[in-house]
Coordinates of C-alpha atoms in Angstrom, one line a residue:
M1 CA 0.0 0.0 0.0
T2 CA 1.1 3.5 -0.7
D3 CA 1.1 6.3 1.9
I4 CA -0.6 8.7 -0.4
Q5 CA -3.6 10.6 1.1
N6 CA -7.0 10.3 -0.5
I7 CA -8.1 13.7 -1.8
Q8 CA -11.0 14.9 -3.8
P9 CA -10.7 13.9 -7.5
D10 CA -10.8 17.5 -8.7
S11 CA -8.5 19.0 -6.1
R12 CA -5.4 18.6 -8.3
A13 CA -5.8 19.3 -12.0
T14 CA -2.3 18.1 -12.9
T15 CA 0.1 15.4 -11.8
V16 CA 2.7 16.0 -9.1
L17 CA 5.6 15.9 -11.6
E18 CA 5.3 17.1 -15.2
A19 CA 7.6 14.3 -16.6
P20 CA 9.6 11.3 -15.5
D21 CA 12.7 12.4 -13.7
R22 CA 14.7 9.1 -13.4
E23 CA 15.2 5.7 -15.0
V24 CA 14.9 2.3 -13.4
S25 CA 16.6 -0.9 -14.4
V26 CA 14.2 -3.7 -15.6
R27 CA 16.6 -6.3 -14.3
E28 CA 16.7 -4.8 -10.8
V29 CA 13.0 -3.8 -10.4
F30 CA 11.2 -6.6 -12.3
G31 CA 13.8 -9.4 -12.2
I32 CA 13.9 -9.9 -16.0
D33 CA 17.4 -10.5 -17.4
I34 CA 17.5 -7.8 -20.0
D35 CA 19.6 -4.6 -20.4
M36 CA 16.7 -2.1 -20.5
K37 CA 15.9 1.0 -18.6
V38 CA 12.5 2.6 -18.3
P39 CA 11.6 6.2 -17.4
A40 CA 10.0 6.6 -14.0
F41 CA 8.8 9.2 -11.5
S42 CA 10.6 9.8 -8.2
E43 CA 7.4 10.9 -6.5
A44 CA 3.9 9.3 -6.6
D45 CA 0.6 11.1 -6.5
E46 CA -2.9 9.8 -5.7
R47 CA -3.4 8.4 -9.2
V48 CA -0.5 5.9 -8.9
P49 CA -1.8 2.4 -8.1
D50 CA -1.1 0.8 -4.8
L51 CA 2.0 -1.3 -4.8
D52 CA 1.5 -5.1 -4.2
P53 CA 5.0 -6.3 -3.1
S54 CA 3.9 -10.0 -3.6
Y55 CA 2.8 -9.6 -7.2
V56 CA 4.3 -12.2 -9.6
F57 CA 5.1 -10.8 -13.0
D58 CA 4.8 -12.7 -16.3
P59 CA 8.1 -11.8 -18.2
D60 CA 6.6 -11.6 -21.7
T61 CA 3.7 -9.5 -20.6
T62 CA 5.8 -7.3 -18.4
L63 CA 8.3 -6.6 -21.2
A64 CA 5.4 -5.6 -23.6
I65 CA 3.9 -3.2 -21.0
L66 CA 7.4 -1.8 -20.2
A67 CA 7.9 -1.1 -24.0
G68 CA 4.6 0.8 -23.9
F69 CA 5.9 3.0 -21.1
A70 CA 9.5 3.4 -22.4
F71 CA 8.8 3.8 -26.1
N72 CA 5.2 5.1 -26.3
R73 CA 3.9 1.9 -27.8
R74 CA 0.1 1.3 -27.7
V75 CA -0.2 -2.0 -25.9
M76 CA -3.2 -4.4 -25.7
V77 CA -3.1 -7.3 -23.2
Q78 CA -5.5 -10.1 -24.2
G79 CA -6.5 -13.2 -22.4
Y80 CA -9.0 -15.1 -20.3
H81 CA -10.8 -13.5 -17.4
G82 CA -9.0 -13.5 -14.0
T83 CA -5.5 -13.8 -15.4
G84 CA -4.6 -10.4 -14.0
K85 CA -4.4 -8.3 -17.2
S86 CA -5.4 -5.0 -15.7
T87 CA -3.5 -5.7 -12.5
H88 CA -0.4 -6.4 -14.5
I89 CA -0.4 -2.9 -16.0
E90 CA -1.2 -1.3 -12.7
Q91 CA 1.6 -3.1 -10.9
V92 CA 4.1 -2.0 -13.5
A93 CA 2.8 1.6 -13.2
A94 CA 3.1 1.3 -9.4
R95 CA 6.8 0.4 -9.6
L96 CA 7.4 3.3 -12.0
N97 CA 5.3 5.8 -9.9
W98 CA 3.4 6.5 -13.1
P99 CA -0.1 8.0 -12.7
C100 CA -2.6 5.4 -14.1
I101 CA -6.3 5.6 -14.6
R102 CA -8.6 2.6 -15.6
I103 CA -11.8 3.1 -17.5
N104 CA -14.1 0.1 -17.9
L105 CA -15.7 0.3 -21.3
D106 CA -19.1 -1.1 -20.3
A107 CA -22.3 -0.3 -22.2
H108 CA -23.0 2.8 -20.1
I109 CA -19.8 4.6 -21.1
S110 CA -20.6 7.0 -23.8
R111 CA -18.7 9.4 -26.1
I112 CA -19.8 12.3 -23.8
D113 CA -18.3 10.6 -20.8
L114 CA -14.9 10.3 -22.5
I115 CA -14.8 13.7 -24.3
G116 CA -16.7 15.9 -21.8
R117 CA -20.0 17.8 -21.7
D118 CA -21.5 21.2 -21.0
A119 CA -22.3 21.7 -17.3
I120 CA -24.1 24.4 -15.4
V121 CA -21.9 26.0 -12.8
L122 CA -22.2 28.9 -10.4
R123 CA -20.0 31.9 -11.1
D124 CA -20.3 35.2 -9.2
G125 CA -23.7 34.0 -8.0
L126 CA -24.9 33.4 -11.6
Q127 CA -25.6 30.1 -13.3
V128 CA -23.5 29.8 -16.4
T129 CA -22.9 26.9 -18.8
E130 CA -19.3 25.8 -19.5
F131 CA -17.6 22.8 -21.0
R132 CA -16.1 20.3 -18.6
E133 CA -13.5 18.0 -20.1
G134 CA -13.8 14.3 -19.8
L135 CA -11.1 11.9 -18.7
L136 CA -9.7 11.4 -22.2
P137 CA -8.8 15.1 -23.0
W138 CA -7.4 15.5 -19.4
A139 CA -5.3 12.3 -19.6
L140 CA -4.1 13.2 -23.1
Q141 CA -2.6 16.4 -21.8
T142 CA -0.8 14.9 -18.8
P143 CA 1.9 12.2 -18.1
T144 CA -0.8 9.6 -17.4
A145 CA -1.2 6.0 -18.4
L146 CA -4.8 5.4 -19.5
V147 CA -6.1 1.8 -19.4
F148 CA -9.2 0.8 -21.2
D149 CA -10.6 -2.3 -19.6
E150 CA -13.0 -4.7 -21.5
Y151 CA -11.9 -3.0 -24.7
D152 CA -13.9 -5.4 -26.9
A153 CA -17.1 -4.5 -25.1
G154 CA -17.0 -0.8 -25.9
R155 CA -19.8 0.9 -27.9
P156 CA -19.0 1.7 -31.5
D157 CA -19.3 5.5 -31.0
V158 CA -16.9 5.2 -28.1
M159 CA -14.4 3.1 -30.1
F160 CA -14.2 5.6 -32.9
V161 CA -13.4 8.4 -30.4
I162 CA -10.5 6.2 -29.1
Q163 CA -9.3 5.5 -32.6
R164 CA -8.4 9.1 -33.0
V165 CA -5.7 8.9 -30.3
L166 CA -4.3 5.5 -31.0
E167 CA -1.6 6.8 -33.2
T168 CA 1.5 7.9 -31.4
E169 CA 1.0 11.5 -32.4
G170 CA -2.8 11.2 -32.6
K171 CA -4.5 14.5 -31.8
L172 CA -7.9 14.8 -30.3
T173 CA -10.3 17.3 -31.9
L174 CA -13.0 18.7 -29.6
L175 CA -15.6 19.8 -32.2
D176 CA -17.7 21.7 -29.6
Q177 CA -14.7 23.7 -28.5
N178 CA -13.0 24.2 -31.9
R179 CA -9.9 22.8 -30.2
V180 CA -7.2 20.4 -31.2
I181 CA -5.5 18.7 -28.3
R182 CA -2.0 17.5 -28.8
P183 CA -0.9 14.5 -26.6
N184 CA 1.6 15.0 -23.8
K185 CA 5.0 13.5 -24.6
W186 CA 4.5 11.1 -21.6
F187 CA 0.9 10.1 -22.2
R188 CA 0.6 6.3 -22.5
L189 CA -2.4 4.2 -23.7
F190 CA -3.1 0.5 -22.8
A191 CA -6.1 -1.8 -23.2
T192 CA -7.2 -5.2 -21.9
A193 CA -9.6 -7.5 -23.7
N194 CA -10.9 -11.1 -23.6
T195 CA -10.8 -11.5 -27.3
V196 CA -8.5 -10.3 -30.1
G197 CA -11.1 -8.1 -31.8
L198 CA -12.7 -10.9 -33.8
G199 CA -15.7 -11.2 -31.6
D200 CA -16.6 -14.0 -29.2
T201 CA -16.2 -17.4 -30.8
S202 CA -16.3 -19.4 -27.6
G203 CA -19.6 -18.3 -26.1
L204 CA -17.7 -17.4 -22.9
Y205 CA -17.7 -13.6 -23.2
H206 CA -21.2 -12.5 -24.0
G207 CA -21.4 -8.8 -24.9
T208 CA -18.0 -8.6 -26.6
Q209 CA -18.0 -7.7 -30.2
A210 CA -15.8 -7.5 -33.3
I211 CA -13.5 -4.5 -33.4
N212 CA -12.8 -2.5 -36.5
Q213 CA -9.7 -4.0 -38.0
G214 CA -8.4 -0.6 -39.0
Q215 CA -8.5 0.2 -35.3
M216 CA -6.8 -3.1 -34.2
D217 CA -4.1 -2.3 -36.7
R218 CA -3.2 0.8 -34.7
W219 CA -2.3 -1.2 -31.6
N220 CA 1.5 -1.5 -31.8
I221 CA 1.8 -4.5 -29.4
V222 CA -0.7 -7.2 -28.6
V223 CA 0.4 -9.7 -25.9
G224 CA -1.5 -12.7 -24.7
L225 CA -1.7 -13.3 -20.9
N226 CA -3.4 -16.6 -20.3
Y227 CA -3.2 -19.3 -17.7
L228 CA 0.2 -19.7 -16.2
A229 CA 2.4 -22.7 -15.5
Q230 CA 1.4 -24.6 -12.4
D231 CA 4.4 -23.7 -10.3
V232 CA 4.0 -20.0 -11.1
E233 CA 0.3 -20.1 -10.3
C234 CA 1.0 -21.9 -7.0
Q235 CA 3.4 -19.1 -6.2
I236 CA 0.8 -16.4 -6.9
V237 CA -1.9 -18.2 -4.8
Q238 CA 0.5 -18.8 -2.0
S239 CA 1.4 -15.1 -1.9
K240 CA -2.3 -14.1 -1.7
A241 CA -3.2 -16.8 0.9
E242 CA -0.3 -16.7 3.3
G243 CA 0.1 -19.7 5.7
M244 CA -1.7 -22.1 3.3
D245 CA -0.2 -25.6 3.0
P246 CA 1.8 -25.6 -0.2
K247 CA 0.5 -29.2 -1.0
L248 CA -3.1 -28.0 -0.6
V249 CA -2.4 -25.0 -2.9
A250 CA -0.8 -27.3 -5.5
D251 CA -3.9 -29.6 -5.4
M252 CA -6.2 -26.5 -5.9
V253 CA -4.2 -25.5 -9.0
K254 CA -4.5 -29.1 -10.3
V255 CA -8.3 -28.9 -10.0
A256 CA -8.2 -25.6 -11.8
D257 CA -6.2 -27.1 -14.6
L258 CA -8.7 -29.9 -15.0
T259 CA -11.5 -27.4 -15.4
R260 CA -9.5 -25.5 -18.0
Q261 CA -8.8 -28.7 -20.0
G262 CA -12.5 -29.6 -19.7
F263 CA -13.4 -26.2 -21.0
I264 CA -11.1 -26.5 -24.0
N265 CA -12.6 -29.9 -24.7
G266 CA -16.1 -28.5 -24.6
D267 CA -17.1 -30.6 -21.5
I268 CA -17.9 -27.6 -19.3
S269 CA -18.8 -24.0 -20.0
T270 CA -17.3 -22.4 -16.8
V271 CA -13.6 -22.2 -16.2
M272 CA -11.5 -21.6 -13.0
S273 CA -9.4 -18.5 -13.4
P274 CA -6.4 -17.8 -11.1
R275 CA -8.6 -15.2 -9.4
T276 CA -11.1 -18.0 -8.6
V277 CA -8.3 -20.2 -7.2
I278 CA -7.1 -17.3 -4.9
T279 CA -10.7 -16.9 -3.7
W280 CA -11.0 -20.6 -3.1
A281 CA -7.8 -20.6 -1.0
Q282 CA -8.9 -17.5 1.0
N283 CA -12.3 -19.1 1.6
T284 CA -10.6 -22.3 2.7
A285 CA -8.8 -20.3 5.3
I286 CA -12.1 -19.0 6.6
F287 CA -14.1 -22.3 6.6
K288 CA -11.2 -24.7 7.2
D289 CA -12.8 -27.1 4.7
P290 CA -11.4 -27.1 1.1
G291 CA -14.4 -29.0 -0.2
F292 CA -17.0 -26.7 1.2
A293 CA -14.9 -23.6 0.1
F294 CA -14.7 -25.1 -3.4
R295 CA -18.5 -25.4 -3.6
L296 CA -19.0 -21.8 -2.5
S297 CA -16.1 -20.4 -4.6
F298 CA -16.7 -22.2 -7.9
L299 CA -19.0 -25.2 -8.1
N300 CA -22.2 -23.2 -7.3
K301 CA -21.4 -20.9 -10.3
C302 CA -21.5 -23.9 -12.7
D303 CA -24.4 -25.0 -14.7
E304 CA -26.4 -27.7 -12.8
T305 CA -25.9 -30.2 -15.6
E306 CA -22.1 -29.8 -15.3
R307 CA -21.7 -29.9 -11.5
M308 CA -21.3 -33.7 -11.3
L309 CA -18.4 -33.5 -13.7
V310 CA -16.8 -30.6 -11.9
A311 CA -17.2 -32.4 -8.6
E312 CA -15.4 -35.4 -10.2
Y313 CA -12.5 -33.1 -11.0
Y314 CA -12.3 -32.3 -7.3
Q315 CA -12.6 -36.0 -6.4
R316 CA -9.7 -37.0 -8.7
V317 CA -7.3 -34.7 -7.0
F318 CA -8.5 -34.7 -3.4
G319 CA -9.9 -38.2 -3.2
T320 CA -13.0 -36.9 -1.5
E321 CA -16.6 -37.0 -2.8
L322 CA -18.7 -33.9 -2.8
P323 CA -22.5 -33.9 -2.5
E324 CA -22.8 -33.0 -6.2
S325 CA -20.8 -36.0 -7.4
V326 CA -22.3 -39.1 -8.8
V327 CA -21.5 -41.1 -5.6
G328 CA -22.7 -38.2 -3.4
K329 CA -26.0 -38.1 -5.3
G330 CA -26.3 -41.8 -5.1

């Protein structure tokens, strides 16, 4: 956690520092064996994400994100839910003290929300109408990393607004204000998505849509962050559920891998993400019963017709029958 005080969002119109004032070694800070230095800030403000000292970085994804910060590349992180796409970007920003803002592109985010709108304000006791900038023009003019979450769920009118600023020197035109905003030299743009812009072919991510390929072409780097190797995932879960038996954590990850294999084979329609495994471990610490915690954390989210099979995955690893299993029902 950082020691930055919470303040009103509009109490500071700019970032603490106007530009990065130091460089950090990727080898020293992120543990990746590469001779690369990245610009960073010596002082954090309230927009810098909280630091998670136990966070485990995926090397390929980390390098892609660092390239975005160091060389002003537009970086999209794509992968299954719960793999830590947004968190990955935030934790890189936290170690660089780089101001970072996330915007979830749900169906309620409109063009006006991003660009800004006319607002009635009091001035000298009189009501006047003035234009209030949205987050996009503000971020574009500051050394801020802007992250668009659920990028493949954005509305078409919103996506075309974003397309204007995807190019490195992309300027934003505010038609209502007859203004052209030039991007700050240290403005950075990232996105996370469950698909690669071709729409949802798996049926797992309802609400996502195909992205204009002209827009996808403007993303300089697209990196996949999917399920990790067992030992890495065990390390992550262990760091989030301290004191948990390593053998128990390893067995939890084995169950998760069985659900992922079942999903790939088309046997089940719900899959355990690393986030779900962490929740399962934390719930096990609460209830002292991994089977009961498994049912509350994942099994009850599954389709009723698939619960017997998912319970069988648990039985294969733990050697214990759950009420939902064939034997339990018998």
